[in-house]
Short mmCIF file of C-alpha atoms in Angstrom, two decimals:
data_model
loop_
_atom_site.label_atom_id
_atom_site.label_comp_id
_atom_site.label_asym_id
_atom_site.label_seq_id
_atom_site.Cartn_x
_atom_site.Cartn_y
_atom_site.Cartn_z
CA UNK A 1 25.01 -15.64 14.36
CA UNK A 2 26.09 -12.39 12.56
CA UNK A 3 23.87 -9.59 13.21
CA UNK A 4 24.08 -8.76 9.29
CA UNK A 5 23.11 -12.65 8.78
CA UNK A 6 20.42 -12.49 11.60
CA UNK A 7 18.91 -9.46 8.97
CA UNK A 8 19.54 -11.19 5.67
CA UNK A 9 17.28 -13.86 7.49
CA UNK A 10 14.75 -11.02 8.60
CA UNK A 11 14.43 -10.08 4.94
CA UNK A 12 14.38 -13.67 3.30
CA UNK A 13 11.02 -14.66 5.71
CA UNK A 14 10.09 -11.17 5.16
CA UNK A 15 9.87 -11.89 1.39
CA UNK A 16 8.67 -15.48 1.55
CA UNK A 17 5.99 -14.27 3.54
CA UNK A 18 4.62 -11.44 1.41
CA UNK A 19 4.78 -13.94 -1.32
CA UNK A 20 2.37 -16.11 1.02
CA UNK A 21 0.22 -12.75 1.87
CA UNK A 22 -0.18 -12.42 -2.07
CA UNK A 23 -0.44 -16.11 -2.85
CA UNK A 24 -3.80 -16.44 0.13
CA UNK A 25 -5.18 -13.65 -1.14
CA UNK A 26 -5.37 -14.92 -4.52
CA UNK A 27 -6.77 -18.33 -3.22
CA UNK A 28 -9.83 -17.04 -1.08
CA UNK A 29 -10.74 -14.46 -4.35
CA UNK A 30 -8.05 -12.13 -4.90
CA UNK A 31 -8.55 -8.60 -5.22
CA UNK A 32 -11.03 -8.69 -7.34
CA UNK A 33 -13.28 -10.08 -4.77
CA UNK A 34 -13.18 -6.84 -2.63
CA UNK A 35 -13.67 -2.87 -4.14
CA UNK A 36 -12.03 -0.04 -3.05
CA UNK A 37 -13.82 2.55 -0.16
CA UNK A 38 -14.13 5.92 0.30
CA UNK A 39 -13.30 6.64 3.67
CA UNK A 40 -16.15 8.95 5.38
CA UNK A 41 -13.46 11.56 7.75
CA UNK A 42 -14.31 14.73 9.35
CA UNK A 43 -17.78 15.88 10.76
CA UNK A 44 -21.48 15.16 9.34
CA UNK A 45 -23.21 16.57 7.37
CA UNK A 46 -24.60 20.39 8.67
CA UNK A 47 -21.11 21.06 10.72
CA UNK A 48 -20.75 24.65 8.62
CA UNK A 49 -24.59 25.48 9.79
CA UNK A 50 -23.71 24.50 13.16
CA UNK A 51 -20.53 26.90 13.13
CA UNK A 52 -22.01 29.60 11.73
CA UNK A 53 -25.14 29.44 14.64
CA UNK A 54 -24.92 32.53 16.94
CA UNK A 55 -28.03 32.06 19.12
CA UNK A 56 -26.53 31.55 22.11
CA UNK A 57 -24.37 34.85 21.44
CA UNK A 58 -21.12 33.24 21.55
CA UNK A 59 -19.85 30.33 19.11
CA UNK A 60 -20.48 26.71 19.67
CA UNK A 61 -17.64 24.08 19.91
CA UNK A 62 -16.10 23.12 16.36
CA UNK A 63 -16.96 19.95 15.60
CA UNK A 64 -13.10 19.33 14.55
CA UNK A 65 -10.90 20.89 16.63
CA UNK A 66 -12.63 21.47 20.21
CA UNK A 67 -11.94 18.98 22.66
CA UNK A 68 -14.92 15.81 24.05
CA UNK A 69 -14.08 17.45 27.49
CA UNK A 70 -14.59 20.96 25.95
CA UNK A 71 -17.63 19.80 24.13
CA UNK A 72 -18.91 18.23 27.74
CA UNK A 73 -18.15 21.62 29.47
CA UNK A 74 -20.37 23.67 26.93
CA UNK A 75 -23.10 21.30 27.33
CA UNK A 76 -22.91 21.51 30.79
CA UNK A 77 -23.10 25.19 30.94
CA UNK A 78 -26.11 25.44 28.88
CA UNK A 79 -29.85 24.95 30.52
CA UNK A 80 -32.05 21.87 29.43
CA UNK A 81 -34.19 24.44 26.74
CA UNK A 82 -30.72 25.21 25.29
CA UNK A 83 -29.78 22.13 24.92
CA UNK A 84 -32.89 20.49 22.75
CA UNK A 85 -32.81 23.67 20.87
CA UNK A 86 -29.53 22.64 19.32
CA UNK A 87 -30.49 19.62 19.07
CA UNK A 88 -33.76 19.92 16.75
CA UNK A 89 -31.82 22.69 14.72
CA UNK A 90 -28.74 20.17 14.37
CA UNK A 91 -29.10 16.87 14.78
CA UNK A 92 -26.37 15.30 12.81
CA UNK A 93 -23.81 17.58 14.46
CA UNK A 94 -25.11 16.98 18.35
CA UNK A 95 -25.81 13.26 17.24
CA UNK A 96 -22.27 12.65 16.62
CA UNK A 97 -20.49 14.94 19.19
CA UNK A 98 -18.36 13.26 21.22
CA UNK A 99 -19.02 14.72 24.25
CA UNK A 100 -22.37 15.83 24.21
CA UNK A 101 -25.05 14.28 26.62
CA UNK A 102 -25.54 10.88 25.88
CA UNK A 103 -29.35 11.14 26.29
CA UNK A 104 -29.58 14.74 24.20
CA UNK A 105 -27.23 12.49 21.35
CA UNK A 106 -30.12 9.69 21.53
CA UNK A 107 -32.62 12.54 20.83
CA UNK A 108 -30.47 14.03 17.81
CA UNK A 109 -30.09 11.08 15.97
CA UNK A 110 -33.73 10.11 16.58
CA UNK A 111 -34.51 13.23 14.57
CA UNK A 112 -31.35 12.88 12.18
CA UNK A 113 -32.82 9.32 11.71
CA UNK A 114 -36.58 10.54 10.80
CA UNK A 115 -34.97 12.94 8.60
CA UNK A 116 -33.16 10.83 6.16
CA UNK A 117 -35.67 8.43 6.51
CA UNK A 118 -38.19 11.20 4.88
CA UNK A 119 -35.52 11.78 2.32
CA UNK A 120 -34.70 8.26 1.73
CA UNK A 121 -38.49 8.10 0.88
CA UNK A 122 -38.77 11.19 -1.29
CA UNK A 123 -35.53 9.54 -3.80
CA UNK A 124 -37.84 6.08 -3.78
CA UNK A 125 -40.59 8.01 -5.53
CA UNK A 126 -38.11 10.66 -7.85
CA UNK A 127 -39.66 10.17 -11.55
CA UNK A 128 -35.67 11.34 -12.67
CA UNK A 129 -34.34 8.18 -10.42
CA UNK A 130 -33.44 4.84 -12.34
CA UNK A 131 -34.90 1.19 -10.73
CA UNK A 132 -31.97 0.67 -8.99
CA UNK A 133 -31.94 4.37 -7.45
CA UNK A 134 -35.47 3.61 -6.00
CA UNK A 135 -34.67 -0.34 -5.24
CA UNK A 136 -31.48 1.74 -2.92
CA UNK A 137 -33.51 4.68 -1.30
CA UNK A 138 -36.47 2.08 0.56
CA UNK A 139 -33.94 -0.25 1.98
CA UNK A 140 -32.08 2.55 3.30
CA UNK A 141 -35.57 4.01 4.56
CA UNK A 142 -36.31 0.29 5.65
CA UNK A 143 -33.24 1.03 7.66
CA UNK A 144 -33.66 4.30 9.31
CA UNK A 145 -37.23 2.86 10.94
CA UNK A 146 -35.46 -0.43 11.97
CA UNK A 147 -32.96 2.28 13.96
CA UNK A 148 -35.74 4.37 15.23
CA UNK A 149 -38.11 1.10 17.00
CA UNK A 150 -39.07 1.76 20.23
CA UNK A 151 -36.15 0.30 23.00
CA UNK A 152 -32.80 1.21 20.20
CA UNK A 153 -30.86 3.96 21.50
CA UNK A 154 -28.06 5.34 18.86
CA UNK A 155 -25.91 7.04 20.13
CA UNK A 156 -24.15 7.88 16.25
CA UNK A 157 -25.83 8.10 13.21
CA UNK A 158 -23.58 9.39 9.82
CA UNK A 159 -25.60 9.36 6.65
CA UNK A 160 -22.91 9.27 4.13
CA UNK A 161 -21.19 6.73 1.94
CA UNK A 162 -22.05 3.32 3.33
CA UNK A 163 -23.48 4.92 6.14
CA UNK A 164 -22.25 4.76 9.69
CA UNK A 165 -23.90 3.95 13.22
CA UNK A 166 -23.38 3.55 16.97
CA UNK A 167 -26.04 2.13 19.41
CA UNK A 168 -26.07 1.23 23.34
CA UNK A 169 -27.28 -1.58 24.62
CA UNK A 170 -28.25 -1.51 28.14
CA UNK A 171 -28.51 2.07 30.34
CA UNK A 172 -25.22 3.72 29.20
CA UNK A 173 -25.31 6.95 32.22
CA UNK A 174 -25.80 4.28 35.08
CA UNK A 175 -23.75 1.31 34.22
CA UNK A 176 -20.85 0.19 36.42
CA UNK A 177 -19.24 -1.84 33.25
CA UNK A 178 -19.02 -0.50 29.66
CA UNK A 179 -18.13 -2.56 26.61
CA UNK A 180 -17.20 -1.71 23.14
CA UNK A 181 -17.20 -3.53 20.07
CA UNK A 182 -15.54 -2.03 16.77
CA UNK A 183 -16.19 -4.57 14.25
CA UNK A 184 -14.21 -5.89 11.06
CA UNK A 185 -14.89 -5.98 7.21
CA UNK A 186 -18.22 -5.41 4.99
CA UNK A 187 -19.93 -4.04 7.94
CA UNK A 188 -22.11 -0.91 7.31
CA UNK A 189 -25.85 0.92 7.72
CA UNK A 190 -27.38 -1.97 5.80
CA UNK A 191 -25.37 -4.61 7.47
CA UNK A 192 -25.10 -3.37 11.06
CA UNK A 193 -27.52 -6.52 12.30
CA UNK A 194 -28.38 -8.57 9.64
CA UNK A 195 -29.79 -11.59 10.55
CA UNK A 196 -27.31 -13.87 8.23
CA UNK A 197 -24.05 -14.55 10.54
CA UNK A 198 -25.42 -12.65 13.84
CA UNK A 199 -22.21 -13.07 15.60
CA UNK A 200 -20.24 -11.36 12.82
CA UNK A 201 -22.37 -8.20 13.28
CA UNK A 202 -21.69 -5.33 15.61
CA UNK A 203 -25.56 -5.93 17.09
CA UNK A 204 -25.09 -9.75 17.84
CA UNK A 205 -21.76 -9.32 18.90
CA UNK A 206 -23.15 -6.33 21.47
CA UNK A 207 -26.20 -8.52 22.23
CA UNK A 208 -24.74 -11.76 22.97
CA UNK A 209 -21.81 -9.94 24.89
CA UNK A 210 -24.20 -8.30 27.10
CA UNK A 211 -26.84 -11.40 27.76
CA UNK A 212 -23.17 -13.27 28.93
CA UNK A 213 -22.17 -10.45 31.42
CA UNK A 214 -26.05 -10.69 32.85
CA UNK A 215 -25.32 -14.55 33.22
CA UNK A 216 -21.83 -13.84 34.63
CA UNK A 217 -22.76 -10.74 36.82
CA UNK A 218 -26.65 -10.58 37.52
CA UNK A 219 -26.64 -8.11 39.57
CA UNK A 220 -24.10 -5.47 37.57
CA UNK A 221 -25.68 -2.43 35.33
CA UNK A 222 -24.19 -3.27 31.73
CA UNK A 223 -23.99 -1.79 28.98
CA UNK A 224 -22.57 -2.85 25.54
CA UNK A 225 -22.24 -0.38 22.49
CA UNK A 226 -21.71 -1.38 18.93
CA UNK A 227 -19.60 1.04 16.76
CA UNK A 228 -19.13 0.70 12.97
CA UNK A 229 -18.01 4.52 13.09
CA UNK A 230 -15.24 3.80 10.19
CA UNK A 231 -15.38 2.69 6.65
CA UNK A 232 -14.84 -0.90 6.88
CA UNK A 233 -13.00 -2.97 3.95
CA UNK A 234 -15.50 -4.50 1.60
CA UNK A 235 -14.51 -8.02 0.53
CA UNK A 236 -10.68 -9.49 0.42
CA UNK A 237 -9.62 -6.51 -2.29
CA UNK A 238 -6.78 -4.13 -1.20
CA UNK A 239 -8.41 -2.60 1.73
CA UNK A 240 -8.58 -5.14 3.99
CA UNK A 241 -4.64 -5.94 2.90
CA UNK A 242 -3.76 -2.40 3.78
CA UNK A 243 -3.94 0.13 6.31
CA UNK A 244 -5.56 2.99 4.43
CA UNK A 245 -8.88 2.43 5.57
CA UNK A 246 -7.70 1.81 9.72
CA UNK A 247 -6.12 5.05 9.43
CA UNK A 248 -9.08 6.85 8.58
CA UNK A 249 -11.20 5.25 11.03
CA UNK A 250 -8.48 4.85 13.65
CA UNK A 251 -9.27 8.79 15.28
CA UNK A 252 -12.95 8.37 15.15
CA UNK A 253 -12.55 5.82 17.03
CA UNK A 254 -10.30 7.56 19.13
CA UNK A 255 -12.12 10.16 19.75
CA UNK A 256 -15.33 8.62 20.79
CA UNK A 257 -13.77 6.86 23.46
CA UNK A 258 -12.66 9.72 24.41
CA UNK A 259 -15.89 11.44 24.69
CA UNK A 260 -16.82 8.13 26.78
CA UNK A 261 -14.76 9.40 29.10
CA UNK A 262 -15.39 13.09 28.93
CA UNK A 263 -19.36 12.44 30.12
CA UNK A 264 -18.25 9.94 32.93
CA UNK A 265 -18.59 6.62 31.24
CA UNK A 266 -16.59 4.00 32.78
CA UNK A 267 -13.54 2.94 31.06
CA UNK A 268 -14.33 0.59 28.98
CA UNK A 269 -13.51 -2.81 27.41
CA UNK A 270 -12.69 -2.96 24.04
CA UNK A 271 -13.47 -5.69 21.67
CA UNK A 272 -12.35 -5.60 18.34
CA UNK A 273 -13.19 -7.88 15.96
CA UNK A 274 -10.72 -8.90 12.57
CA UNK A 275 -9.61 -5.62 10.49
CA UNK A 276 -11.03 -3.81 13.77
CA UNK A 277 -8.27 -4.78 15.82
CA UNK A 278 -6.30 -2.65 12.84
CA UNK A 279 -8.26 0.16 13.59
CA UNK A 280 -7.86 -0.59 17.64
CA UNK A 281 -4.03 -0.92 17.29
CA UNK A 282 -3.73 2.78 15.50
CA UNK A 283 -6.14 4.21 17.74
CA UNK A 284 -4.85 3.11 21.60
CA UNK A 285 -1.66 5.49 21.17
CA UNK A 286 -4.30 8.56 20.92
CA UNK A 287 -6.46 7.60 23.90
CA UNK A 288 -6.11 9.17 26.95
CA UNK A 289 -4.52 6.78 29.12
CA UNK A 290 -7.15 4.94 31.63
CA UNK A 291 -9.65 5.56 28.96
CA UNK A 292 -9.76 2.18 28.49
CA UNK A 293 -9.37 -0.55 30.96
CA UNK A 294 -8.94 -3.76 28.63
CA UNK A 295 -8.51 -4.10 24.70
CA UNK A 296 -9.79 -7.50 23.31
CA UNK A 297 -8.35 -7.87 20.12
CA UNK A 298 -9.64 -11.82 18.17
CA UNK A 299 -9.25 -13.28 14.82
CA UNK A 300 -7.03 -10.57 14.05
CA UNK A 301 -5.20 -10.00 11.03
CA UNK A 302 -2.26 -8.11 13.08
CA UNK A 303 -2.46 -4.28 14.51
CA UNK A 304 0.34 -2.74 12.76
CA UNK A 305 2.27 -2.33 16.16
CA UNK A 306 4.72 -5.07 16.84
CA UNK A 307 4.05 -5.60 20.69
CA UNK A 308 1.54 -4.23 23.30
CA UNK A 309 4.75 -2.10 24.19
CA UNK A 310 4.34 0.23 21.13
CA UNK A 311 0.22 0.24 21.53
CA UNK A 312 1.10 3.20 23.79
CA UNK A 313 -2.07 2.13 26.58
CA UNK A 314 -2.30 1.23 30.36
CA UNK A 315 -4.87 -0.99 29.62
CA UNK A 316 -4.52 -4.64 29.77
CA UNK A 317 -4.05 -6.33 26.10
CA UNK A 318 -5.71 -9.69 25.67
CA UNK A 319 -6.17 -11.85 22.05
CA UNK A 320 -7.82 -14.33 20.86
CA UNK A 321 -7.58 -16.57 17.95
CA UNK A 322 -9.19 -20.75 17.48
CA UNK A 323 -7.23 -23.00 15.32
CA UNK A 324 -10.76 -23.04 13.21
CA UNK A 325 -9.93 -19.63 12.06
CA UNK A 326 -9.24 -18.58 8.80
CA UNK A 327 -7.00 -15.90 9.74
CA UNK A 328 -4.38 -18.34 11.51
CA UNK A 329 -2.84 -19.08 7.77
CA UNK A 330 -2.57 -15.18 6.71
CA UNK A 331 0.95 -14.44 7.44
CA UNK A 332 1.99 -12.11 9.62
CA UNK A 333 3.79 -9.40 8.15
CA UNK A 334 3.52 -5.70 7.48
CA UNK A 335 5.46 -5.35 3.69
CA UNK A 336 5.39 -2.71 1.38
CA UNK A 337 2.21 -1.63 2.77
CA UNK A 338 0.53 -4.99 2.47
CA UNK A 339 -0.33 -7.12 5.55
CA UNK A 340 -0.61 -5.59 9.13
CA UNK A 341 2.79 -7.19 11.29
CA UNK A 342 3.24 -9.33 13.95
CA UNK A 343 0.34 -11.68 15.39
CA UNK A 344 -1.44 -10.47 18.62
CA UNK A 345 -1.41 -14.06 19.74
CA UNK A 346 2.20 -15.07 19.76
CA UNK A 347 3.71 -15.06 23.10
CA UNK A 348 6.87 -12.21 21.81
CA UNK A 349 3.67 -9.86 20.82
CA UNK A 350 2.99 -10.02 25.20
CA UNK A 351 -0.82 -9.56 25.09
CA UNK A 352 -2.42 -11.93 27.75
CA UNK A 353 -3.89 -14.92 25.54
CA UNK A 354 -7.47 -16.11 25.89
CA UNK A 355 -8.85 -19.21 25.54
CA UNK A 356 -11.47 -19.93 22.79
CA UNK A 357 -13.11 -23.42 23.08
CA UNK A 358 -15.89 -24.25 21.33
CA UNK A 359 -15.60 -21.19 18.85
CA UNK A 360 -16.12 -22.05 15.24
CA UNK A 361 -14.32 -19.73 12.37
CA UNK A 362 -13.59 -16.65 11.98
CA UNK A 363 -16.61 -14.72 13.50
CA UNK A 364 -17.83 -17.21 16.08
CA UNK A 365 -16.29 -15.86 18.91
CA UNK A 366 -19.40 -14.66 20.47
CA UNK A 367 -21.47 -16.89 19.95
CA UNK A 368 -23.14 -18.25 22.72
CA UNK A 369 -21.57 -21.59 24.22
CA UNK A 370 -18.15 -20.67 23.19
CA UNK A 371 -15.30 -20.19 25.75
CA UNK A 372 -14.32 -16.79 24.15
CA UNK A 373 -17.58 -15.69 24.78
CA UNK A 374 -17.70 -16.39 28.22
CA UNK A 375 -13.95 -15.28 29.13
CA UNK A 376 -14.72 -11.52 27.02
CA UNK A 377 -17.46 -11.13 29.63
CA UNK A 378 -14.99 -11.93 32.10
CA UNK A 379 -12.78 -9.40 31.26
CA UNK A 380 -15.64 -6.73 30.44
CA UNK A 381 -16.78 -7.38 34.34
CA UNK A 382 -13.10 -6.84 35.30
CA UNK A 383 -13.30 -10.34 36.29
CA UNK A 384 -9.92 -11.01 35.39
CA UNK A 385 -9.29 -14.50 37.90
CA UNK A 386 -12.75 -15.92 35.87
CA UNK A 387 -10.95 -16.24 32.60
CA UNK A 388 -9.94 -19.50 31.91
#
């Protein structure tokens, strides 16, 4: 075959299947089922107060530009007084400092957490708010106290838009084996770990992962943290069709497991979950490389790479996908900015497959039971000759 035939054929699927990409959009709701986001970028909230603090005598580390190992080095340099001083004067910027001391970060966003808790309450009560503005303000104060319960550790908290959080489950500083889970669409503050569909939430994900690896491993310190640290899609609209909202999120993501690193967390497994594995397949190229020691990627939509080749990591590449999945008849292909490419699963993509039995639909992968759930906490414990 003619190599200008073997392209006309390239082209001709090409089309057909953005036709397809449009036409199953349309049947599960169309764009009108899903609204456009905002994505949240740069530092939180109270970065400029932080920049402009000179108590120390000598400027702290920009939020933006210095370095997780430069932000660990500061940190390190400073005594424990220092160190809660910042802190209590700001939380949101220590809170979400990759790099900073995982234990002072719990203590920021505890505080960060009280405080827009108090404000949250203060807008529930403001005579100049509508219904609706009140109705808002205690759920997301409902919220903040559900964070701050004795035993939750978060270890990011970002007030704005949708609102943005990170917690660790288990003892982060002395675990041996370190997971990550960087969940999919319509995942937010208010959604984080609701109890409808536990297994499609960052928290039951984290949970159930980490309850498998005890199972697996009794004896091995886990730990399992659940990030929703991006603007996620809401519904089927144009976001979760496109790549805007992956590229936003894709260097937060890189950058905080890069700050993993920089305080002497184990590398990692990664687990992302749907539109995550977007966000995951943007994001690799950027981390340093044995940052990460396994990427997970299941019922993924495609990671806008078109092999593990051009994901730029040493770590291994495994995916997942059950035939009971919706996202089996999205096509594969990366047109005109619609779609996200090839399919992590197919054999030419060269990511290691894993088997799924018993899994049920499109976020049932952890559940517990399921054969996904017990070969990710395989591959978390590095127990590679378990996964079967």
């Amino acid at each position: 075959m003619s190599v200008l035939r073997t392209a006309a054929l390239r082209s001709k699927r090409t089309l057909i299947a953005a036709g397809l990409a449009l036409a199953v959009a349309a049947g599960t709701g169309g764009w009108a089922a899903g609204s456009a986001q905002t994505a949240v970028t740069g530092p939180a909230p109270g970065a400029a107060a932080w920049r402009a603090d000179r108590a120390l005598g000598r400027p702290l580390p920009d939020p933006v530009t210095a370095s997780p190992a430069a932000v660990a080095r500061f940190f390190a340099s400073l005594t424990g007084p220092q160190r809660h001083a910042l802190a209590a004067r700001h939380p949101l910027t220590v809170g979400n400092l990759d790099g900073a001391p995982v234990a002072l970060r719990f203590e920021a966003n505890s505080a960060a957490l009280k405080a827009e808790r108090a404000r949250q309450l203060a807008r529930a009560t403001d005579p100049d708010g509508t219904l609706q503005d009140h109705r808002q303000a205690r759920k997301a104060a409902a919220r903040c106290a559900e964070l701050l319960a004795p035993g939750r550790h978060v270890l990011a908290f970002d007030p704005r838009g949708r609102g943005q959080v990170a917690e660790v489950h288990g003892e982060l500083t002395s675990a041996e084996r370190v997971a990550v889970v960087v969940p999919g669409s319509d995942i937010d503050l208010g959604s984080f770990d609701r109890t409808r569909d536990p297994y499609g939430t960052p928290t039951g994900m984290a949970t159930s992962l980490r309850r498998q690896m005890a199972i697996e491993a009794p004896g091995t310190r886990t730990a399992v943290i659940a990030w929703a640290g991006y603007t996620t899609p809401v519904g089927l609209g144009p976001d979760a069709a496109t790549g805007r909202l992956a590229e936003a999120g894709a260097p937060r993501l890189a950058r905080f497991l890069t700050g993993l690193a920089a305080t002497g967390t184990p590398a990692p497994a990664v687990l992302c979950h749907s539109y995550g594995s977007v966000v995951c397949g943007l994001a690799a190229p950027e981390v340093g490389r044995g940052e990460i020691a396994d990427l997970i990627v299941f019922a993924s939509p495609g990671m806008r790479r078109d092999s593990v080749a051009e994901l730029g990591t040493s770590a291994r590449v495994w995916a997942a996908r059950d035939a009971s999945d919706w996202i089996g008849d999205v096509p594969n292909v990366e047109f005109l900015g619609l779609g996200h490419g090839e399919d992590p699963t197919d054999p030419a993509f060269g990511a290691r497959r894993v088997p799924t039995g018993r899994a049920e639909g499109h976020t049932g992968y952890l559940a517990p039971g399921t054969g996904s759930l017990r070969n990710f906490a395989a591959i978390a414990l590095g127990r590679y000759d378990a996964v079967r």
